[in-house]
């Protein structure tokens, strides 16, 4: 049944989003490690991705201190309203994915704060990792897009609680 598989993909997204911020970050990095070389930035123009834009954002992050780099990543997950979070929010979904990929590579090249040594995934995150590993490639991609898409701050959709008004009841 197709509904089983698509429900499963949604469950993964929900499971991911239910984790604490730091556990999401850690799991995401473990996923990157698992995928290893199987992520190949597609040929230019082959997909809906803007490498220059992802690079531009990554280069700004690279220049931050370790603490700021970690904070930025937490802010993205928590959809905080910051300058970089807004820039991220303006990217297309695949470009967001590419940006995270650059961050993960940056961790390996010491441009980005690494995981604390000996860090172990909390069990709920480890369970999700097992499920993601056994999901087929297309569904993994859908899962990734689904988790990176809502991260960051979407300035085009920013009716803050202070400025947005309750629906006015029409009184005759
Ligand atoms: O101290 O179509 C903790 C493209 C604990 C090409 C921490 C693609 C506390 C076009 C929070 C753990 C390549 C884009 C510290 C497709 C503590 C295209 C730090 C595919 C320090 C399909 C945690 C792209 C940190 C794909 C820093 C598949 C965690 C991309 C950081 C996949 C985690 C990208 C990061 C993935 C994880 C990226 C940066 C899986 C990034 C994962």
mmCIF file with all atom_site columns, C-alpha atoms and ligand atoms in Angstrom:
data_model
loop_
_atom_site.group_PDB
_atom_site.id
_atom_site.type_symbol
_atom_site.label_atom_id
_atom_site.label_alt_id
_atom_site.label_comp_id
_atom_site.label_asym_id
_atom_site.label_entity_id
_atom_site.label_seq_id
_atom_site.pdbx_PDB_ins_code
_atom_site.Cartn_x
_atom_site.Cartn_y
_atom_site.Cartn_z
_atom_site.occupancy
_atom_site.B_iso_or_equiv
_atom_site.pdbx_formal_charge
_atom_site.auth_seq_id
_atom_site.auth_comp_id
_atom_site.auth_asym_id
_atom_site.auth_atom_id
_atom_site.pdbx_PDB_model_num
ATOM   1   C CA  . UNK A 1 1   ? 0.000   0.000  0.000   1.00 0.00 ? 1   UNK A CA  1
ATOM   2   C CA  . UNK A 1 2   ? 1.400   3.332  -1.000  1.00 0.00 ? 2   UNK A CA  1
ATOM   3   C CA  . UNK A 1 3   ? -0.134  5.065  1.983   1.00 0.00 ? 3   UNK A CA  1
ATOM   4   C CA  . UNK A 1 4   ? 2.048   3.003  4.278   1.00 0.00 ? 4   UNK A CA  1
ATOM   5   C CA  . UNK A 1 5   ? 5.261   4.258  2.713   1.00 0.00 ? 5   UNK A CA  1
ATOM   6   C CA  . UNK A 1 6   ? 4.254   7.900  2.548   1.00 0.00 ? 6   UNK A CA  1
ATOM   7   C CA  . UNK A 1 7   ? 2.997   7.747  6.113   1.00 0.00 ? 7   UNK A CA  1
ATOM   8   C CA  . UNK A 1 8   ? 6.328   6.299  7.025   1.00 0.00 ? 8   UNK A CA  1
ATOM   9   C CA  . UNK A 1 9   ? 8.146   9.254  5.433   1.00 0.00 ? 9   UNK A CA  1
ATOM   10  C CA  . UNK A 1 10  ? 5.948   11.665 7.359   1.00 0.00 ? 10  UNK A CA  1
ATOM   11  C CA  . UNK A 1 11  ? 6.558   9.745  10.558  1.00 0.00 ? 11  UNK A CA  1
ATOM   12  C CA  . UNK A 1 12  ? 10.287  10.175 10.040  1.00 0.00 ? 12  UNK A CA  1
ATOM   13  C CA  . UNK A 1 13  ? 9.872   13.923 9.645   1.00 0.00 ? 13  UNK A CA  1
ATOM   14  C CA  . UNK A 1 14  ? 7.694   14.114 12.731  1.00 0.00 ? 14  UNK A CA  1
ATOM   15  C CA  . UNK A 1 15  ? 10.108  11.938 14.645  1.00 0.00 ? 15  UNK A CA  1
ATOM   16  C CA  . UNK A 1 16  ? 12.983  14.173 13.640  1.00 0.00 ? 16  UNK A CA  1
ATOM   17  C CA  . UNK A 1 17  ? 11.176  17.365 14.566  1.00 0.00 ? 17  UNK A CA  1
ATOM   18  C CA  . UNK A 1 18  ? 10.172  15.918 17.930  1.00 0.00 ? 18  UNK A CA  1
ATOM   19  C CA  . UNK A 1 19  ? 13.828  15.620 18.958  1.00 0.00 ? 19  UNK A CA  1
ATOM   20  C CA  . UNK A 1 20  ? 15.553  18.309 21.000  1.00 0.00 ? 20  UNK A CA  1
ATOM   21  C CA  . UNK A 1 21  ? 17.401  20.845 18.851  1.00 0.00 ? 21  UNK A CA  1
ATOM   22  C CA  . UNK A 1 22  ? 20.848  19.481 19.629  1.00 0.00 ? 22  UNK A CA  1
ATOM   23  C CA  . UNK A 1 23  ? 19.701  15.943 18.957  1.00 0.00 ? 23  UNK A CA  1
ATOM   24  C CA  . UNK A 1 24  ? 18.386  16.999 15.569  1.00 0.00 ? 24  UNK A CA  1
ATOM   25  C CA  . UNK A 1 25  ? 21.756  18.544 14.764  1.00 0.00 ? 25  UNK A CA  1
ATOM   26  C CA  . UNK A 1 26  ? 23.644  15.483 15.903  1.00 0.00 ? 26  UNK A CA  1
ATOM   27  C CA  . UNK A 1 27  ? 21.371  13.078 14.025  1.00 0.00 ? 27  UNK A CA  1
ATOM   28  C CA  . UNK A 1 28  ? 21.624  15.147 10.881  1.00 0.00 ? 28  UNK A CA  1
ATOM   29  C CA  . UNK A 1 29  ? 25.399  14.928 11.039  1.00 0.00 ? 29  UNK A CA  1
ATOM   30  C CA  . UNK A 1 30  ? 25.306  11.169 11.615  1.00 0.00 ? 30  UNK A CA  1
ATOM   31  C CA  . UNK A 1 31  ? 23.081  10.860 8.548   1.00 0.00 ? 31  UNK A CA  1
ATOM   32  C CA  . UNK A 1 32  ? 25.625  12.829 6.563   1.00 0.00 ? 32  UNK A CA  1
ATOM   33  C CA  . UNK A 1 33  ? 28.347  10.477 7.787   1.00 0.00 ? 33  UNK A CA  1
ATOM   34  C CA  . UNK A 1 34  ? 26.309  7.442  6.803   1.00 0.00 ? 34  UNK A CA  1
ATOM   35  C CA  . UNK A 1 35  ? 25.633  8.768  3.340   1.00 0.00 ? 35  UNK A CA  1
ATOM   36  C CA  . UNK A 1 36  ? 29.294  9.546  2.890   1.00 0.00 ? 36  UNK A CA  1
ATOM   37  C CA  . UNK A 1 37  ? 30.262  9.786  -0.719  1.00 0.00 ? 37  UNK A CA  1
ATOM   38  C CA  . UNK A 1 38  ? 26.800  9.036  -2.028  1.00 0.00 ? 38  UNK A CA  1
ATOM   39  C CA  . UNK A 1 39  ? 25.957  12.743 -1.930  1.00 0.00 ? 39  UNK A CA  1
ATOM   40  C CA  . UNK A 1 40  ? 27.191  14.192 -5.183  1.00 0.00 ? 40  UNK A CA  1
ATOM   41  C CA  . UNK A 1 41  ? 26.394  17.810 -5.871  1.00 0.00 ? 41  UNK A CA  1
ATOM   42  C CA  . UNK A 1 42  ? 24.520  17.508 -9.145  1.00 0.00 ? 42  UNK A CA  1
ATOM   43  C CA  . UNK A 1 43  ? 25.838  18.899 -12.391 1.00 0.00 ? 43  UNK A CA  1
ATOM   44  C CA  . UNK A 1 44  ? 25.235  22.645 -12.629 1.00 0.00 ? 44  UNK A CA  1
ATOM   45  C CA  . UNK A 1 45  ? 21.774  23.370 -13.920 1.00 0.00 ? 45  UNK A CA  1
ATOM   46  C CA  . UNK A 1 46  ? 20.705  19.777 -13.439 1.00 0.00 ? 46  UNK A CA  1
ATOM   47  C CA  . UNK A 1 47  ? 18.402  20.667 -10.628 1.00 0.00 ? 47  UNK A CA  1
ATOM   48  C CA  . UNK A 1 48  ? 16.735  23.505 -8.876  1.00 0.00 ? 48  UNK A CA  1
ATOM   49  C CA  . UNK A 1 49  ? 19.737  24.526 -6.827  1.00 0.00 ? 49  UNK A CA  1
ATOM   50  C CA  . UNK A 1 50  ? 21.820  27.716 -6.550  1.00 0.00 ? 50  UNK A CA  1
ATOM   51  C CA  . UNK A 1 51  ? 25.350  26.728 -5.542  1.00 0.00 ? 51  UNK A CA  1
ATOM   52  C CA  . UNK A 1 52  ? 26.576  30.340 -5.484  1.00 0.00 ? 52  UNK A CA  1
ATOM   53  C CA  . UNK A 1 53  ? 23.849  31.313 -3.024  1.00 0.00 ? 53  UNK A CA  1
ATOM   54  C CA  . UNK A 1 54  ? 24.564  28.335 -0.777  1.00 0.00 ? 54  UNK A CA  1
ATOM   55  C CA  . UNK A 1 55  ? 28.282  29.201 -0.919  1.00 0.00 ? 55  UNK A CA  1
ATOM   56  C CA  . UNK A 1 56  ? 27.549  32.818 -0.075  1.00 0.00 ? 56  UNK A CA  1
ATOM   57  C CA  . UNK A 1 57  ? 25.688  31.893 3.072   1.00 0.00 ? 57  UNK A CA  1
ATOM   58  C CA  . UNK A 1 58  ? 28.187  29.219 4.012   1.00 0.00 ? 58  UNK A CA  1
ATOM   59  C CA  . UNK A 1 59  ? 31.090  31.670 3.698   1.00 0.00 ? 59  UNK A CA  1
ATOM   60  C CA  . UNK A 1 60  ? 29.412  34.008 6.163   1.00 0.00 ? 60  UNK A CA  1
ATOM   61  C CA  . UNK A 1 61  ? 28.977  31.165 8.633   1.00 0.00 ? 61  UNK A CA  1
ATOM   62  C CA  . UNK A 1 62  ? 32.545  29.991 8.171   1.00 0.00 ? 62  UNK A CA  1
ATOM   63  C CA  . UNK A 1 63  ? 33.800  33.340 9.456   1.00 0.00 ? 63  UNK A CA  1
ATOM   64  C CA  . UNK A 1 64  ? 31.874  33.097 12.724  1.00 0.00 ? 64  UNK A CA  1
ATOM   65  C CA  . UNK A 1 65  ? 33.331  31.802 15.992  1.00 0.00 ? 65  UNK A CA  1
ATOM   66  C CA  . UNK A 1 66  ? 32.623  28.191 16.975  1.00 0.00 ? 66  UNK A CA  1
ATOM   67  C CA  . UNK A 1 67  ? 29.945  29.265 19.441  1.00 0.00 ? 67  UNK A CA  1
ATOM   68  C CA  . UNK A 1 68  ? 28.286  31.479 16.879  1.00 0.00 ? 68  UNK A CA  1
ATOM   69  C CA  . UNK A 1 69  ? 28.349  28.709 14.301  1.00 0.00 ? 69  UNK A CA  1
ATOM   70  C CA  . UNK A 1 70  ? 26.615  26.368 16.696  1.00 0.00 ? 70  UNK A CA  1
ATOM   71  C CA  . UNK A 1 71  ? 24.131  29.059 17.693  1.00 0.00 ? 71  UNK A CA  1
ATOM   72  C CA  . UNK A 1 72  ? 23.319  29.769 14.056  1.00 0.00 ? 72  UNK A CA  1
ATOM   73  C CA  . UNK A 1 73  ? 22.518  26.118 13.457  1.00 0.00 ? 73  UNK A CA  1
ATOM   74  C CA  . UNK A 1 74  ? 20.340  25.972 16.540  1.00 0.00 ? 74  UNK A CA  1
ATOM   75  C CA  . UNK A 1 75  ? 18.593  29.166 15.390  1.00 0.00 ? 75  UNK A CA  1
ATOM   76  C CA  . UNK A 1 76  ? 17.837  27.621 12.011  1.00 0.00 ? 76  UNK A CA  1
ATOM   77  C CA  . UNK A 1 77  ? 16.240  24.594 13.607  1.00 0.00 ? 77  UNK A CA  1
ATOM   78  C CA  . UNK A 1 78  ? 14.294  26.772 16.025  1.00 0.00 ? 78  UNK A CA  1
ATOM   79  C CA  . UNK A 1 79  ? 13.261  29.193 13.250  1.00 0.00 ? 79  UNK A CA  1
ATOM   80  C CA  . UNK A 1 80  ? 14.656  32.166 15.147  1.00 0.00 ? 80  UNK A CA  1
ATOM   81  C CA  . UNK A 1 81  ? 14.511  35.551 13.504  1.00 0.00 ? 81  UNK A CA  1
ATOM   82  C CA  . UNK A 1 82  ? 18.132  36.509 12.813  1.00 0.00 ? 82  UNK A CA  1
ATOM   83  C CA  . UNK A 1 83  ? 19.846  38.015 9.777   1.00 0.00 ? 83  UNK A CA  1
ATOM   84  C CA  . UNK A 1 84  ? 21.367  34.708 8.659   1.00 0.00 ? 84  UNK A CA  1
ATOM   85  C CA  . UNK A 1 85  ? 18.227  32.796 9.521   1.00 0.00 ? 85  UNK A CA  1
ATOM   86  C CA  . UNK A 1 86  ? 16.306  35.130 7.195   1.00 0.00 ? 86  UNK A CA  1
ATOM   87  C CA  . UNK A 1 87  ? 18.831  34.604 4.428   1.00 0.00 ? 87  UNK A CA  1
ATOM   88  C CA  . UNK A 1 88  ? 18.434  30.867 4.855   1.00 0.00 ? 88  UNK A CA  1
ATOM   89  C CA  . UNK A 1 89  ? 14.658  31.200 4.812   1.00 0.00 ? 89  UNK A CA  1
ATOM   90  C CA  . UNK A 1 90  ? 14.833  32.814 1.391   1.00 0.00 ? 90  UNK A CA  1
ATOM   91  C CA  . UNK A 1 91  ? 16.625  29.869 -0.216  1.00 0.00 ? 91  UNK A CA  1
ATOM   92  C CA  . UNK A 1 92  ? 14.964  27.177 -2.280  1.00 0.00 ? 92  UNK A CA  1
ATOM   93  C CA  . UNK A 1 93  ? 14.600  23.787 -0.616  1.00 0.00 ? 93  UNK A CA  1
ATOM   94  C CA  . UNK A 1 94  ? 17.384  22.102 -2.559  1.00 0.00 ? 94  UNK A CA  1
ATOM   95  C CA  . UNK A 1 95  ? 19.683  25.051 -1.947  1.00 0.00 ? 95  UNK A CA  1
ATOM   96  C CA  . UNK A 1 96  ? 18.917  24.726 1.769   1.00 0.00 ? 96  UNK A CA  1
ATOM   97  C CA  . UNK A 1 97  ? 19.948  21.100 1.513   1.00 0.00 ? 97  UNK A CA  1
ATOM   98  C CA  . UNK A 1 98  ? 23.138  22.035 -0.270  1.00 0.00 ? 98  UNK A CA  1
ATOM   99  C CA  . UNK A 1 99  ? 23.883  24.592 2.448   1.00 0.00 ? 99  UNK A CA  1
ATOM   100 C CA  . UNK A 1 100 ? 23.568  21.911 5.159   1.00 0.00 ? 100 UNK A CA  1
ATOM   101 C CA  . UNK A 1 101 ? 25.767  19.656 3.100   1.00 0.00 ? 101 UNK A CA  1
ATOM   102 C CA  . UNK A 1 102 ? 28.410  22.417 2.981   1.00 0.00 ? 102 UNK A CA  1
ATOM   103 C CA  . UNK A 1 103 ? 28.165  22.792 6.751   1.00 0.00 ? 103 UNK A CA  1
ATOM   104 C CA  . UNK A 1 104 ? 28.664  19.068 7.258   1.00 0.00 ? 104 UNK A CA  1
ATOM   105 C CA  . UNK A 1 105 ? 31.686  19.111 4.941   1.00 0.00 ? 105 UNK A CA  1
ATOM   106 C CA  . UNK A 1 106 ? 32.911  22.156 6.820   1.00 0.00 ? 106 UNK A CA  1
ATOM   107 C CA  . UNK A 1 107 ? 32.840  20.129 10.030  1.00 0.00 ? 107 UNK A CA  1
ATOM   108 C CA  . UNK A 1 108 ? 35.128  17.596 8.408   1.00 0.00 ? 108 UNK A CA  1
ATOM   109 C CA  . UNK A 1 109 ? 37.522  20.287 7.167   1.00 0.00 ? 109 UNK A CA  1
ATOM   110 C CA  . UNK A 1 110 ? 37.553  22.092 10.556  1.00 0.00 ? 110 UNK A CA  1
ATOM   111 C CA  . UNK A 1 111 ? 35.839  25.182 9.172   1.00 0.00 ? 111 UNK A CA  1
ATOM   112 C CA  . UNK A 1 112 ? 32.764  24.444 11.262  1.00 0.00 ? 112 UNK A CA  1
ATOM   113 C CA  . UNK A 1 113 ? 32.550  23.456 14.924  1.00 0.00 ? 113 UNK A CA  1
ATOM   114 C CA  . UNK A 1 114 ? 32.774  19.650 15.159  1.00 0.00 ? 114 UNK A CA  1
ATOM   115 C CA  . UNK A 1 115 ? 30.753  17.274 17.279  1.00 0.00 ? 115 UNK A CA  1
ATOM   116 C CA  . UNK A 1 116 ? 32.277  16.870 20.737  1.00 0.00 ? 116 UNK A CA  1
ATOM   117 C CA  . UNK A 1 117 ? 34.612  13.874 20.543  1.00 0.00 ? 117 UNK A CA  1
ATOM   118 C CA  . UNK A 1 118 ? 33.015  10.633 21.632  1.00 0.00 ? 118 UNK A CA  1
ATOM   119 C CA  . UNK A 1 119 ? 29.546  12.090 21.176  1.00 0.00 ? 119 UNK A CA  1
ATOM   120 C CA  . UNK A 1 120 ? 26.925  9.352  21.147  1.00 0.00 ? 120 UNK A CA  1
ATOM   121 C CA  . UNK A 1 121 ? 23.491  9.708  19.631  1.00 0.00 ? 121 UNK A CA  1
ATOM   122 C CA  . UNK A 1 122 ? 20.679  9.625  22.153  1.00 0.00 ? 122 UNK A CA  1
ATOM   123 C CA  . UNK A 1 123 ? 18.618  6.468  21.650  1.00 0.00 ? 123 UNK A CA  1
ATOM   124 C CA  . UNK A 1 124 ? 15.559  8.116  20.077  1.00 0.00 ? 124 UNK A CA  1
ATOM   125 C CA  . UNK A 1 125 ? 17.832  9.720  17.497  1.00 0.00 ? 125 UNK A CA  1
ATOM   126 C CA  . UNK A 1 126 ? 19.717  6.458  16.962  1.00 0.00 ? 126 UNK A CA  1
ATOM   127 C CA  . UNK A 1 127 ? 16.415  4.679  16.277  1.00 0.00 ? 127 UNK A CA  1
ATOM   128 C CA  . UNK A 1 128 ? 15.529  7.249  13.651  1.00 0.00 ? 128 UNK A CA  1
ATOM   129 C CA  . UNK A 1 129 ? 18.945  6.882  12.070  1.00 0.00 ? 129 UNK A CA  1
ATOM   130 C CA  . UNK A 1 130 ? 18.321  3.161  11.636  1.00 0.00 ? 130 UNK A CA  1
ATOM   131 C CA  . UNK A 1 131 ? 14.982  3.854  9.982   1.00 0.00 ? 131 UNK A CA  1
ATOM   132 C CA  . UNK A 1 132 ? 16.411  6.492  7.672   1.00 0.00 ? 132 UNK A CA  1
ATOM   133 C CA  . UNK A 1 133 ? 19.222  4.174  6.625   1.00 0.00 ? 133 UNK A CA  1
ATOM   134 C CA  . UNK A 1 134 ? 16.746  1.541  5.506   1.00 0.00 ? 134 UNK A CA  1
ATOM   135 C CA  . UNK A 1 135 ? 14.613  4.010  3.556   1.00 0.00 ? 135 UNK A CA  1
ATOM   136 C CA  . UNK A 1 136 ? 15.167  4.167  -0.186  1.00 0.00 ? 136 UNK A CA  1
ATOM   137 C CA  . UNK A 1 137 ? 17.107  6.995  -1.763  1.00 0.00 ? 137 UNK A CA  1
ATOM   138 C CA  . UNK A 1 138 ? 14.167  8.925  -3.189  1.00 0.00 ? 138 UNK A CA  1
ATOM   139 C CA  . UNK A 1 139 ? 12.373  8.902  0.137   1.00 0.00 ? 139 UNK A CA  1
ATOM   140 C CA  . UNK A 1 140 ? 15.527  9.979  1.899   1.00 0.00 ? 140 UNK A CA  1
ATOM   141 C CA  . UNK A 1 141 ? 15.696  12.998 -0.399  1.00 0.00 ? 141 UNK A CA  1
ATOM   142 C CA  . UNK A 1 142 ? 12.069  13.808 0.326   1.00 0.00 ? 142 UNK A CA  1
ATOM   143 C CA  . UNK A 1 143 ? 12.766  13.451 4.018   1.00 0.00 ? 143 UNK A CA  1
ATOM   144 C CA  . UNK A 1 144 ? 15.755  15.812 3.808   1.00 0.00 ? 144 UNK A CA  1
ATOM   145 C CA  . UNK A 1 145 ? 13.832  18.442 1.892   1.00 0.00 ? 145 UNK A CA  1
ATOM   146 C CA  . UNK A 1 146 ? 10.973  18.150 4.356   1.00 0.00 ? 146 UNK A CA  1
ATOM   147 C CA  . UNK A 1 147 ? 13.220  18.754 7.340   1.00 0.00 ? 147 UNK A CA  1
ATOM   148 C CA  . UNK A 1 148 ? 15.360  21.567 5.922   1.00 0.00 ? 148 UNK A CA  1
ATOM   149 C CA  . UNK A 1 149 ? 12.476  23.429 4.240   1.00 0.00 ? 149 UNK A CA  1
ATOM   150 C CA  . UNK A 1 150 ? 10.780  24.807 7.381   1.00 0.00 ? 150 UNK A CA  1
ATOM   151 C CA  . UNK A 1 151 ? 14.065  25.683 9.127   1.00 0.00 ? 151 UNK A CA  1
ATOM   152 C CA  . UNK A 1 152 ? 15.215  29.280 9.329   1.00 0.00 ? 152 UNK A CA  1
ATOM   153 C CA  . UNK A 1 153 ? 13.055  32.347 9.300   1.00 0.00 ? 153 UNK A CA  1
ATOM   154 C CA  . UNK A 1 154 ? 10.705  32.984 6.425   1.00 0.00 ? 154 UNK A CA  1
ATOM   155 C CA  . UNK A 1 155 ? 10.578  36.759 6.151   1.00 0.00 ? 155 UNK A CA  1
ATOM   156 C CA  . UNK A 1 156 ? 7.870   36.593 3.509   1.00 0.00 ? 156 UNK A CA  1
ATOM   157 C CA  . UNK A 1 157 ? 5.575   35.000 6.010   1.00 0.00 ? 157 UNK A CA  1
ATOM   158 C CA  . UNK A 1 158 ? 6.411   36.999 9.070   1.00 0.00 ? 158 UNK A CA  1
ATOM   159 C CA  . UNK A 1 159 ? 3.292   38.191 10.742  1.00 0.00 ? 159 UNK A CA  1
ATOM   160 C CA  . UNK A 1 160 ? 4.666   38.375 14.232  1.00 0.00 ? 160 UNK A CA  1
ATOM   161 C CA  . UNK A 1 161 ? 2.326   37.942 17.161  1.00 0.00 ? 161 UNK A CA  1
ATOM   162 C CA  . UNK A 1 162 ? 2.800   41.617 18.083  1.00 0.00 ? 162 UNK A CA  1
ATOM   163 C CA  . UNK A 1 163 ? 1.709   42.945 14.709  1.00 0.00 ? 163 UNK A CA  1
ATOM   164 C CA  . UNK A 1 164 ? -0.785  40.386 13.524  1.00 0.00 ? 164 UNK A CA  1
ATOM   165 C CA  . UNK A 1 165 ? -4.310  40.919 14.600  1.00 0.00 ? 165 UNK A CA  1
ATOM   166 C CA  . UNK A 1 166 ? -6.918  38.518 15.740  1.00 0.00 ? 166 UNK A CA  1
ATOM   167 C CA  . UNK A 1 167 ? -9.588  37.995 13.118  1.00 0.00 ? 167 UNK A CA  1
ATOM   168 C CA  . UNK A 1 168 ? -12.144 40.703 13.624  1.00 0.00 ? 168 UNK A CA  1
ATOM   169 C CA  . UNK A 1 169 ? -15.585 39.389 14.204  1.00 0.00 ? 169 UNK A CA  1
ATOM   170 C CA  . UNK A 1 170 ? -18.028 41.100 11.956  1.00 0.00 ? 170 UNK A CA  1
ATOM   171 C CA  . UNK A 1 171 ? -20.662 42.828 13.982  1.00 0.00 ? 171 UNK A CA  1
ATOM   172 C CA  . UNK A 1 172 ? -23.760 43.797 12.179  1.00 0.00 ? 172 UNK A CA  1
HETATM 173 O O1  . LIG B 2 .   ? 28.654  20.937 21.734  1.00 0.00 ? 1   LIG B O1  1
HETATM 174 O O2  . LIG B 2 .   ? 19.252  17.707 -6.268  1.00 0.00 ? 1   LIG B O2  1
HETATM 175 C C1  . LIG B 2 .   ? 25.869  19.131 19.333  1.00 0.00 ? 1   LIG B C1  1
HETATM 176 C C2  . LIG B 2 .   ? 22.410  18.419 -3.727  1.00 0.00 ? 1   LIG B C2  1
HETATM 177 C C3  . LIG B 2 .   ? 26.021  18.857 20.849  1.00 0.00 ? 1   LIG B C3  1
HETATM 178 C C4  . LIG B 2 .   ? 22.498  18.706 -5.222  1.00 0.00 ? 1   LIG B C4  1
HETATM 179 C C5  . LIG B 2 .   ? 27.042  19.888 18.736  1.00 0.00 ? 1   LIG B C5  1
HETATM 180 C C6  . LIG B 2 .   ? 21.405  17.317 -3.419  1.00 0.00 ? 1   LIG B C6  1
HETATM 181 C C7  . LIG B 2 .   ? 26.543  19.969 21.590  1.00 0.00 ? 1   LIG B C7  1
HETATM 182 C C8  . LIG B 2 .   ? 21.185  18.936 -5.860  1.00 0.00 ? 1   LIG B C8  1
HETATM 183 C C9  . LIG B 2 .   ? 24.607  19.934 19.091  1.00 0.00 ? 1   LIG B C9  1
HETATM 184 C C10 . LIG B 2 .   ? 25.725  17.748 18.765  1.00 0.00 ? 1   LIG B C10 1
HETATM 185 C C11 . LIG B 2 .   ? 23.819  18.007 -3.306  1.00 0.00 ? 1   LIG B C11 1
HETATM 186 C C12 . LIG B 2 .   ? 22.036  19.680 -2.994  1.00 0.00 ? 1   LIG B C12 1
HETATM 187 C C13 . LIG B 2 .   ? 27.978  20.472 19.577  1.00 0.00 ? 1   LIG B C13 1
HETATM 188 C C14 . LIG B 2 .   ? 20.382  17.090 -4.317  1.00 0.00 ? 1   LIG B C14 1
HETATM 189 C C15 . LIG B 2 .   ? 27.802  20.481 21.016  1.00 0.00 ? 1   LIG B C15 1
HETATM 190 C C16 . LIG B 2 .   ? 20.210  17.879 -5.519  1.00 0.00 ? 1   LIG B C16 1
HETATM 191 C C17 . LIG B 2 .   ? 27.193  20.175 17.301  1.00 0.00 ? 1   LIG B C17 1
HETATM 192 C C18 . LIG B 2 .   ? 21.455  16.508 -2.206  1.00 0.00 ? 1   LIG B C18 1
HETATM 193 C C19 . LIG B 2 .   ? 29.213  21.109 19.064  1.00 0.00 ? 1   LIG B C19 1
HETATM 194 C C20 . LIG B 2 .   ? 19.381  16.009 -4.080  1.00 0.00 ? 1   LIG B C20 1
HETATM 195 C C21 . LIG B 2 .   ? 26.469  19.706 16.267  1.00 0.00 ? 1   LIG B C21 1
HETATM 196 C C22 . LIG B 2 .   ? 21.923  16.896 -1.014  1.00 0.00 ? 1   LIG B C22 1
HETATM 197 C C23 . LIG B 2 .   ? 26.616  20.125 14.886  1.00 0.00 ? 1   LIG B C23 1
HETATM 198 C C24 . LIG B 2 .   ? 21.925  16.099 0.202   1.00 0.00 ? 1   LIG B C24 1
HETATM 199 C C25 . LIG B 2 .   ? 27.536  21.235 14.549  1.00 0.00 ? 1   LIG B C25 1
HETATM 200 C C26 . LIG B 2 .   ? 21.405  14.721 0.190   1.00 0.00 ? 1   LIG B C26 1
HETATM 201 C C27 . LIG B 2 .   ? 25.875  19.461 13.925  1.00 0.00 ? 1   LIG B C27 1
HETATM 202 C C28 . LIG B 2 .   ? 22.414  16.691 1.316   1.00 0.00 ? 1   LIG B C28 1
HETATM 203 C C29 . LIG B 2 .   ? 25.838  19.765 12.518  1.00 0.00 ? 1   LIG B C29 1
HETATM 204 C C30 . LIG B 2 .   ? 22.490  16.134 2.636   1.00 0.00 ? 1   LIG B C30 1
HETATM 205 C C31 . LIG B 2 .   ? 25.189  18.958 11.644  1.00 0.00 ? 1   LIG B C31 1
HETATM 206 C C32 . LIG B 2 .   ? 23.009  16.855 3.640   1.00 0.00 ? 1   LIG B C32 1
HETATM 207 C C33 . LIG B 2 .   ? 25.135  19.168 10.198  1.00 0.00 ? 1   LIG B C33 1
HETATM 208 C C34 . LIG B 2 .   ? 23.136  16.463 5.037   1.00 0.00 ? 1   LIG B C34 1
HETATM 209 C C35 . LIG B 2 .   ? 24.493  18.210 9.440   1.00 0.00 ? 1   LIG B C35 1
HETATM 210 C C36 . LIG B 2 .   ? 23.678  17.379 5.878   1.00 0.00 ? 1   LIG B C36 1
HETATM 211 C C37 . LIG B 2 .   ? 25.762  20.348 9.615   1.00 0.00 ? 1   LIG B C37 1
HETATM 212 C C38 . LIG B 2 .   ? 22.680  15.128 5.477   1.00 0.00 ? 1   LIG B C38 1
HETATM 213 C C39 . LIG B 2 .   ? 24.353  18.274 7.990   1.00 0.00 ? 1   LIG B C39 1
HETATM 214 C C40 . LIG B 2 .   ? 23.834  17.265 7.291   1.00 0.00 ? 1   LIG B C40 1
#
